[in-house]
Structures are given as structure tokens and as C-alpha cells.
Tab-separated table of C-alpha atoms in Angstrom:
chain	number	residue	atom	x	y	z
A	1	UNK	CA	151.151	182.025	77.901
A	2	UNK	CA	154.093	183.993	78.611
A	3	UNK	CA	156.513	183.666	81.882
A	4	UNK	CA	158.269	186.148	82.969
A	5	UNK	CA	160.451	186.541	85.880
A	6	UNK	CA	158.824	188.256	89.117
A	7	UNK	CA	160.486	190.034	92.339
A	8	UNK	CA	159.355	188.061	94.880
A	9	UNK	CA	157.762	185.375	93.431
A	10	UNK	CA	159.239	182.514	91.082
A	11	UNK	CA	156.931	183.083	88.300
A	12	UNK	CA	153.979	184.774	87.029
A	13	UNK	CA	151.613	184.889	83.807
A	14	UNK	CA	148.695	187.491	82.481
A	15	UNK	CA	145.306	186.548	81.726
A	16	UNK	CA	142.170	188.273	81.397
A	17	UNK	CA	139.273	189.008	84.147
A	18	UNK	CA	136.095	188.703	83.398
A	19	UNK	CA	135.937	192.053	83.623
A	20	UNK	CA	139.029	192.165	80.484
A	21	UNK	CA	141.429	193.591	83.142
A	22	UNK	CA	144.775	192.352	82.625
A	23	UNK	CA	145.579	190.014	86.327
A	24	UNK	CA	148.741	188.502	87.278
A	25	UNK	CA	148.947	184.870	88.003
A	26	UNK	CA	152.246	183.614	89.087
A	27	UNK	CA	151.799	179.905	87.343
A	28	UNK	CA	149.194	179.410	85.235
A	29	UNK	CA	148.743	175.870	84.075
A	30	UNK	CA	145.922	174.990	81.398
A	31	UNK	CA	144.854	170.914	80.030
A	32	UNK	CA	142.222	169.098	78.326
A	33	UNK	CA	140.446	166.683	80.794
A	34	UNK	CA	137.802	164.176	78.745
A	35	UNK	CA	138.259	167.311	76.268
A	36	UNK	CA	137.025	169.679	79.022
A	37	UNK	CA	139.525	172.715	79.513
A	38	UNK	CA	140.781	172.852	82.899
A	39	UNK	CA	142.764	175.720	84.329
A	40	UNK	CA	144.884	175.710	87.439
A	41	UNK	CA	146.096	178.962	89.218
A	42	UNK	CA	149.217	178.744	91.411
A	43	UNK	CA	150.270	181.726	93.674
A	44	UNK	CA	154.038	181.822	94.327
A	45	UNK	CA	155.394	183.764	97.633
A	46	UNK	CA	158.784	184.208	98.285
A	47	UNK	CA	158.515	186.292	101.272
A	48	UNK	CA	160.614	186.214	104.718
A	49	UNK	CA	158.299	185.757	107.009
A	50	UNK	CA	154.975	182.931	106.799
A	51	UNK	CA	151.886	183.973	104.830
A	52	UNK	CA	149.070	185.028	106.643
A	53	UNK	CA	145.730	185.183	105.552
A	54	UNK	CA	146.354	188.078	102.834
A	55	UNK	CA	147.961	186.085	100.533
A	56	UNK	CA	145.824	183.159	100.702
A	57	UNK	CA	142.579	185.932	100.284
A	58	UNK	CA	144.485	187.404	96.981
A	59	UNK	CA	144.632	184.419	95.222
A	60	UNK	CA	140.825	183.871	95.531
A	61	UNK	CA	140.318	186.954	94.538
A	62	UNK	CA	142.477	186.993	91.521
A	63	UNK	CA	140.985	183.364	90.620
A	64	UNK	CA	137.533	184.085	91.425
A	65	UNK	CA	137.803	187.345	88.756
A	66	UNK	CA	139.499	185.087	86.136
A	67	UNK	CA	136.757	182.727	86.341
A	68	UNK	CA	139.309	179.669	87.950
A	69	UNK	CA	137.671	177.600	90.508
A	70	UNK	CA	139.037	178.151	93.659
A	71	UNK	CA	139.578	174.539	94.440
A	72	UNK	CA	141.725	174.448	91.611
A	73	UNK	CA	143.941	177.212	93.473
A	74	UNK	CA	147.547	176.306	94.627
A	75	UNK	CA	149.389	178.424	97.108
A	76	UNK	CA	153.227	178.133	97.134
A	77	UNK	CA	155.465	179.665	99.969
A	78	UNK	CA	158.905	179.782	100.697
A	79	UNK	CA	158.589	179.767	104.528
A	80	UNK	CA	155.512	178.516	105.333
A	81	UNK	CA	152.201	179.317	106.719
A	82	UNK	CA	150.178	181.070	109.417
A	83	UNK	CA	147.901	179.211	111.281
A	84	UNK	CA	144.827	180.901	110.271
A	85	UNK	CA	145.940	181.335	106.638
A	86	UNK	CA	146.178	177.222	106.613
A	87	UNK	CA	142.766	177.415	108.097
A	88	UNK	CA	141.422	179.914	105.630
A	89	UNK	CA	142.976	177.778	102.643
A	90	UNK	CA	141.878	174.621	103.680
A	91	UNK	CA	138.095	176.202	103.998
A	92	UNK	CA	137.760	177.057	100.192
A	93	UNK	CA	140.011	174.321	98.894
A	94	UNK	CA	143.015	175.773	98.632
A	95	UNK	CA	146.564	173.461	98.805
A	96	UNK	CA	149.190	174.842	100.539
A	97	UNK	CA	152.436	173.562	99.571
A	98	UNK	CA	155.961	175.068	100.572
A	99	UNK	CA	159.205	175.123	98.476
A	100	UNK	CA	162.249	174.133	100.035
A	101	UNK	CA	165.694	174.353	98.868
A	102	UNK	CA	166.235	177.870	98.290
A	103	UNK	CA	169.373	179.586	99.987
A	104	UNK	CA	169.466	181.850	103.305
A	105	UNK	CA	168.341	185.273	101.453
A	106	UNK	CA	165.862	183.213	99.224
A	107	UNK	CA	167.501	184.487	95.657
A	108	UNK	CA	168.691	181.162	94.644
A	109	UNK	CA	168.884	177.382	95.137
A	110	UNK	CA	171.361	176.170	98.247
A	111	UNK	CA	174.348	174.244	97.129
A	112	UNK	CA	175.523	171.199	99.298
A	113	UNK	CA	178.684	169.326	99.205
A	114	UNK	CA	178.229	165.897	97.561
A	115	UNK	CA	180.185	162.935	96.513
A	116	UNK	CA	180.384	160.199	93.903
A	117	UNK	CA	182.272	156.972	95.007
A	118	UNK	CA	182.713	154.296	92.871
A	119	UNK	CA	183.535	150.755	94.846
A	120	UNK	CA	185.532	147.698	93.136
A	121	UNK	CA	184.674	144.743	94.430
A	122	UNK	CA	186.804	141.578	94.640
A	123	UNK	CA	187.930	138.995	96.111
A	124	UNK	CA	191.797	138.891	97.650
A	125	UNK	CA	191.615	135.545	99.606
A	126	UNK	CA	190.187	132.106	99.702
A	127	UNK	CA	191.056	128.898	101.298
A	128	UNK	CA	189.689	125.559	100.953
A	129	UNK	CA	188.968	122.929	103.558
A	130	UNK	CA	188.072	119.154	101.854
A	131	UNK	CA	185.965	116.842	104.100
A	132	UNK	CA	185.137	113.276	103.724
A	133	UNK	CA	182.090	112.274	102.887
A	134	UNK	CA	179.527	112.322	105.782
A	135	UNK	CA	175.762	111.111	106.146
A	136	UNK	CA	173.362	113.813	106.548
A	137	UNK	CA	176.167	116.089	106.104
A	138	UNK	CA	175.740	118.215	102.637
A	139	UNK	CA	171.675	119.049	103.532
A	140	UNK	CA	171.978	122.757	102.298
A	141	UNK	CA	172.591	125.525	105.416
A	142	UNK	CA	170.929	128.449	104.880
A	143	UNK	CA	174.147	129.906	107.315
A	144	UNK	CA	176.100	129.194	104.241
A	145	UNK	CA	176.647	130.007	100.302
A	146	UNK	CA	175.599	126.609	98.915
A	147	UNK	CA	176.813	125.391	95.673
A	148	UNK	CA	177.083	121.951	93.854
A	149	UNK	CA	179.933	120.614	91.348
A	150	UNK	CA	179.292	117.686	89.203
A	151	UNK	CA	182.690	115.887	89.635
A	152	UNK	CA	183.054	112.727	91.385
A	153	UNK	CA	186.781	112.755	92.317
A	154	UNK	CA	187.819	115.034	95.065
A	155	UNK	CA	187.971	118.516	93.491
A	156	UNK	CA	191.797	119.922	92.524
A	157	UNK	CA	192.872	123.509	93.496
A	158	UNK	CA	192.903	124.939	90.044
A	159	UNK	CA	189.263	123.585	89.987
A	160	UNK	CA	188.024	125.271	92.687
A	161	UNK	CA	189.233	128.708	92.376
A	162	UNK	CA	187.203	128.220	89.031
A	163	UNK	CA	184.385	127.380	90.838
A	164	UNK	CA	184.850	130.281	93.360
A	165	UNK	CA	185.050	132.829	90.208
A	166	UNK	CA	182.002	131.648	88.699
A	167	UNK	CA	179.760	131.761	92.254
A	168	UNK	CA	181.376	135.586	92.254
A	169	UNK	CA	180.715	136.503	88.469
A	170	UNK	CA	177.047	135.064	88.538
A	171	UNK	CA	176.346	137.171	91.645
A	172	UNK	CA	176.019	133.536	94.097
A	173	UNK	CA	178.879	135.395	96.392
A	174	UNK	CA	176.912	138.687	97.415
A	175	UNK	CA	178.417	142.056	96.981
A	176	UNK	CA	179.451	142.569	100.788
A	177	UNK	CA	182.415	143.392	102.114
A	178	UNK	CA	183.560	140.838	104.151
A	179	UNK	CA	184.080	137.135	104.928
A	180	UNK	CA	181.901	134.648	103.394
A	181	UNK	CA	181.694	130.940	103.666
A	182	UNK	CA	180.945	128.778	101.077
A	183	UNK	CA	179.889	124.579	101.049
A	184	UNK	CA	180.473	122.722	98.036
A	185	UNK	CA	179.011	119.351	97.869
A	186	UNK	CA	179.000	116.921	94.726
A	187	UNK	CA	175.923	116.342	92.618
A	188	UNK	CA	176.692	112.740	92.133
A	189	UNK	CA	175.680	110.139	94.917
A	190	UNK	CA	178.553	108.347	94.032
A	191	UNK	CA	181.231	111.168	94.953
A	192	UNK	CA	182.959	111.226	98.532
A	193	UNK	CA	184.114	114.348	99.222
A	194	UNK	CA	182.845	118.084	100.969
A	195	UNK	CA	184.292	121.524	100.338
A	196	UNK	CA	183.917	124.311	102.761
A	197	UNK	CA	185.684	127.566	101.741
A	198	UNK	CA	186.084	130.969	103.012
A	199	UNK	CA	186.883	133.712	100.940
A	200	UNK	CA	186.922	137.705	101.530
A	201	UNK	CA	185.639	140.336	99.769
A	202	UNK	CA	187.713	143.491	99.395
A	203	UNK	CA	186.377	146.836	98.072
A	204	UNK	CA	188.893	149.609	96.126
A	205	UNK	CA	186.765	152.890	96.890
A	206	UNK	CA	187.613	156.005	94.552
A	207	UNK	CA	185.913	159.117	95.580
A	208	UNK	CA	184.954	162.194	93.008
A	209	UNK	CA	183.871	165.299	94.801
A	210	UNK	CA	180.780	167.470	93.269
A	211	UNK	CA	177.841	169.776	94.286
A	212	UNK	CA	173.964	169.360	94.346
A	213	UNK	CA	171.158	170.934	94.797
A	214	UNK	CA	167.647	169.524	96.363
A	215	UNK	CA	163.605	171.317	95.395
A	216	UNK	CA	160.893	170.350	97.443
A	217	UNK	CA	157.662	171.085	97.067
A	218	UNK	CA	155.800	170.021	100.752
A	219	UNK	CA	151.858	169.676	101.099
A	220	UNK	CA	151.778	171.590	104.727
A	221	UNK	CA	148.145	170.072	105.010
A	222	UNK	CA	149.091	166.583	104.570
A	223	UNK	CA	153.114	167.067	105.537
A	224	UNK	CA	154.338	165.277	102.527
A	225	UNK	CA	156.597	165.824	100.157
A	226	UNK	CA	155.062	166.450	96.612
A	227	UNK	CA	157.731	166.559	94.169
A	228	UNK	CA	161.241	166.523	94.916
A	229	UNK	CA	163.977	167.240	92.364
A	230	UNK	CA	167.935	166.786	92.726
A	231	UNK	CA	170.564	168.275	90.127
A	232	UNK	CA	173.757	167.235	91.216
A	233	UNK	CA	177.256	167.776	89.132
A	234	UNK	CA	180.847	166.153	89.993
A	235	UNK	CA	184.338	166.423	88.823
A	236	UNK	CA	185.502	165.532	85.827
A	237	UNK	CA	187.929	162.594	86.303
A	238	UNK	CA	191.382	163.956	84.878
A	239	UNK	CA	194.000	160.991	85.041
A	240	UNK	CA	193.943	157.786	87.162
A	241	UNK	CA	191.853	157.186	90.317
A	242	UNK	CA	193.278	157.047	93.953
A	243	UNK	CA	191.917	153.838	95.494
A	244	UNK	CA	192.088	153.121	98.821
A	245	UNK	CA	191.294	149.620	100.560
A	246	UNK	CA	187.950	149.283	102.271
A	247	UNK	CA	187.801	146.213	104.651
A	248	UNK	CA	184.152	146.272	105.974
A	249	UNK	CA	180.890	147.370	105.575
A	250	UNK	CA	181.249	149.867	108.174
A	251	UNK	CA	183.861	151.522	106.545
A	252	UNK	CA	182.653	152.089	103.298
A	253	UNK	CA	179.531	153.223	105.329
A	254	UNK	CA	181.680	155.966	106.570
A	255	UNK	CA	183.409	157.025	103.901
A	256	UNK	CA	180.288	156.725	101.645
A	257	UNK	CA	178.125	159.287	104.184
A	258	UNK	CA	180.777	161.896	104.780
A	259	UNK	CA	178.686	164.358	102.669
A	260	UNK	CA	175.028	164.957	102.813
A	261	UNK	CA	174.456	163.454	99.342
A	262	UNK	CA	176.814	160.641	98.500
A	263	UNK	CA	176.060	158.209	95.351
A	264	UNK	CA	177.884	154.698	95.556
A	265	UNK	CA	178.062	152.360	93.236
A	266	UNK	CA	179.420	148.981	93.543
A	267	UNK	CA	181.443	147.237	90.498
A	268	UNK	CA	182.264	143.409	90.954
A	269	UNK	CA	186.285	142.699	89.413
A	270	UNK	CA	185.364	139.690	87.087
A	271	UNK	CA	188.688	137.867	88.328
A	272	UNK	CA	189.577	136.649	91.835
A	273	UNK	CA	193.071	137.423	93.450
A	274	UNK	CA	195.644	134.742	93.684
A	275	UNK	CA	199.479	134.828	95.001
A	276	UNK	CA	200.011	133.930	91.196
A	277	UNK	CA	197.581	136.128	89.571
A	278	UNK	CA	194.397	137.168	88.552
A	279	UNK	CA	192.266	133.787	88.197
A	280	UNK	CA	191.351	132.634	85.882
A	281	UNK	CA	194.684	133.376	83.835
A	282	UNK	CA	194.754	135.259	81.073
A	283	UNK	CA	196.661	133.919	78.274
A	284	UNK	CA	199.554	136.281	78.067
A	285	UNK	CA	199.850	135.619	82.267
A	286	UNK	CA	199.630	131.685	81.432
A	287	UNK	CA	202.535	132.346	79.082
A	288	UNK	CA	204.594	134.039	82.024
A	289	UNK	CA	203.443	131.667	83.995
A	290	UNK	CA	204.698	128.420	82.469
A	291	UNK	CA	208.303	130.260	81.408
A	292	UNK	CA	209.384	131.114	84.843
A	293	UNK	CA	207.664	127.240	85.123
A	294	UNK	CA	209.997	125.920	82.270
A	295	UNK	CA	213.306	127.222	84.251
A	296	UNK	CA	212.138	126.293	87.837
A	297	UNK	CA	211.578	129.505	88.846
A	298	UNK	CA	208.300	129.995	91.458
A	299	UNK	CA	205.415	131.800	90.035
A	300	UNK	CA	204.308	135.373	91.974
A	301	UNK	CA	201.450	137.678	91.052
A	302	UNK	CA	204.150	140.492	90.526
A	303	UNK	CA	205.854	138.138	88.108
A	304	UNK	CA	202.967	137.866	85.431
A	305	UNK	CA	200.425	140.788	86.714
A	306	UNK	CA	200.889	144.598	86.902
A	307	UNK	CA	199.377	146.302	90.057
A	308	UNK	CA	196.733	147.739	87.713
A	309	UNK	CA	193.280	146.896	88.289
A	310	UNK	CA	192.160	147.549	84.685
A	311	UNK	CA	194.294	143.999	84.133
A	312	UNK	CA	191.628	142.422	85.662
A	313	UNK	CA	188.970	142.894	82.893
A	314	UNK	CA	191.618	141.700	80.064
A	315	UNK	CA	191.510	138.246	80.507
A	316	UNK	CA	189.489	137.523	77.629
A	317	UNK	CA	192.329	139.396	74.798
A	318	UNK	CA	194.177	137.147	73.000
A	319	UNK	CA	197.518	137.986	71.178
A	320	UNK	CA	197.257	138.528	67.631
């Protein structure tokens, strides 16, 4: 079947009358249902002004001479409909659909500003309050992030911000910007101690600035949308990313819906933020760590971490 390009209309094909005249239909799309042949004719308008009944009247004709049912007859405009050529196509079958996303003189597709934001998550501060043990006390609050540890002494600080990074890496700590509060109670009966934390997730936002483009094809009968397609294309990243801190939900909502098409996606640090370093250490920051240690020098996160976020994914390389 060949497709060619037609002025004013977005594509067209020849097939035969039954009379062998040569007729013009702008989509012609042909499949084997139950190994029955089935034909569907689509007429494509891409005129200024609505279609009236004329157009709607052509592509019976043309179907009705090319031996297509009319019910399998599609009408496709670029602005829309007339009254009483909706009336005339909904008689004999006919859908009407529209196409949207074409630009103000209807020669191409409209290009919109868009914008791809990528959003590190992590989190820069937690504290830790340790109760005794109370009666009735650790039943589970649905206000809080619950959690259990099986130790029965009263939990150290090194333990807990282990505990903290494992609630974030297994997705327990949700992906919100924010404060959260987490209770920590012990799995053995014999242990006399509650946890309650708080700890606040941060988000690094870097933006990437693109185009897209949006196709809709709208059943004006029904008023749905049919098929929608979206092509969008961003940036190519050339050097580092700018981050800049996000504090709340709000923000990032902000930032996030400046353009009409924004993607986000969200990317959890694997390491929490400590004033001595990404936890848990990595073994070149343990290192640093315990030589400032050996010569009674206090540890800092500036001393044994670079402001580099990539740091935070090496904790797992080992010197060789």
C-alpha cells in the first residue's frame, strides 16, 4: 500500500473502486480477523476551520465505492466538528476523532518547554532519644516508622545509625522530603530500653532542560482521549551537575512543575550523613578516621569525606 504525503491531510493511499477507478484514501489500514480480511478507511482533514457535513459525506462516498463498510469509516480532523457533521457521522457509524498537537498554522507538531530533574535523596540529620522501658509502651503506632532490634542491652550510637541506614536502604524510611520519626523497640522481652529517633530527609535536585512534543487523537463522540503519544528530548549532560538543596515537598513540587512536562525521578544516597562522614564508613574514611584518632585530633566529615556526592556510593571499594 503506498503512503504518500498529502496537502492538507496527513496521509493518503490508492485503491481501486469497484468501478477500477483509482480513489484516494488518506489511511488505509487492512487485517485478518478469524482469517476474514477486514479493511478500515480513515479520512484525514487538516483544515482551519471544523468539518461540516461535506467531509463526513466524502468519505462514505469514497468507502461505499471501494466496497469498505461504512461503519468501519474513521474521520480525523484537526479542529473539530460541526454539529450536524457529528450528527451525520454518528447516523451511519462513522467515529469522529480529532488530532491535537499540531502547531498554530497546522504544518507541524507544537514544541513545549520540558524538564528532566533528577532528585538525590538522603538523609543529613538524626538524633536519638533512649527511654526506659515502659508497660504498654512499644505497641506499634501507626503515627510512627516502627522497627525492632534484637539486642538486649541499651543500643550504642554507632549501632543505631546502622540501624537508621538499613530502615533507609530497604525503603522502611519513605522517600519524602522531610522529618520522620522513627520507634525502635527490642525484640527480646528481656531488654529494657525504647528508641525514638527523628531524622530528615534532604533532596539534591539537578535540573536538565529539553523539548517535547504531545499527539492526541480525541473520540469527539465519547470525549476521550484515544491514543496519546509523547516524544520528548533533553540535554545532553556535559560535565558535573549543579545541585541545589530542596527542603520540602513543596519545593521540589515547585521546582519540579515549572514547565508543562517535567519528569522527576527520585534516587535514594545509600549512606546517611554524619558530622564525621558518610555512615556507614568506608574503609579508606575508617583509616582517616582512626589516624587523626591515633594523634588526638577530633574527627570532621571534611577531614575524611570530599563534598562529592558520588563518595557516597563508594563505600563498598576496598584498597588493593
Amino acid at each position: 500500500m503506498p503512503i504518500t504525503p498529502k496537502r492538507g491531510s496527513l496521509f493518503h493511499a490508492e485503491t481501486h473502486s469497484k468501478t477500477k477507478r483509482r480513489r484516494e484514501i488518506d489511511v488505509l489500514i487492512t487485517a485478518n480477523v478469524a482469517g476474514y480480511p477486514v479493511r478500515f478507511g480513515f479520512g484525514c482533514k487538516n483544515e482551519a476551520k471544523a468539518l461540516g457535513t461535506a467531509a463526513v459525506d466524502g468519505l462514505i462516498r469514497i468507502l461505499e465505492e471501494v466496497g469498505i463498510p461504512v461503519q468501519q469509516g474513521i474521520l480525523v480532523s484537526a479542529n473539530g466538528y460541526t454539529t450536524d457533521a457529528q450528527d451525520a457521522a454518528k447516523s451511519r457509524g462513522i467515529r469522529t476523532l480529532v488530532f491535537e498537537g499540531l502547531s498554530a498554522d497546522r504544518l507541524k507538531q507544537e514544541i513545549s518547554a520540558a524538564m528532566q530533574s533528577m532528585v538525590f535523596l538522603l538523609i543529613t540529620q538524626t538524633s536519638f532519644s533512649v527511654f526506659p522501658y515502659v508497660e504498654g509502651g512499644f505497641d506499634d503506632n501507626p503515627q510512627f516508622i516502627n522497627a525492632a532490634l534484637d539486642l538486649t542491652d541499651e543500643p550504642s550510637g554507632l549501632q543505631l545509625l546502622s540501624c537508621m541506614a538499613w530502615l533507609w536502604m530497604k525503603g522502611a524510611i519513605p522517600s519524602i522530603i522531610g522529618e520522620h520519626i522513627i520507634s525502635l523497640k527490642p525484640e527480646r522481652e528481656e531488654a529494657m530500653w525504647h528508641v525514638m529517633a527523628t531524622t530528615t530527609v534532604t533532596g539534591l535536585i539537578a535540573s536538565i532542560p529539553g523539548t517535547f512534543s504531545q499527539s492526541v487523537l480525541r473520540n469527539v463522540e465519547a470525549g476521550q482521549v484515544e491514543r496519546l503519544h509523547i516524544a520528548a528530548k533533553f540535554d545532553e549532560i556535559k560535565g558535573p551537575l549543579t545541585l541545589e538543596p530542596v527542603t520540602s515537598e513543596e519545593a521540589l513540587s515547585a521546582i519540579a512543575h515549572k514547565e508543562l512536562m517535567s519528569l522527576v525521578t527520585r534516587v535514594r544516597v545509600p549512606r546517611l550523613v554524619t558530622d564525621f562522614g558518610y555512615w556507614p564508613l568506608s574503609e579508606e574514611a575508617m583509616q582517616k578516621a582512626k589516624a587523626l584518632f591515633d594523634v588526638g585530633k577530633p574527627v570532621t566529615f571534611e577531614d575524611i569525606e570530599t563534598s562529592n556526592l558520588a563518595d557516597a556510593w563508594r563505600f563498598g571499594e576496598r584498597r588493593k
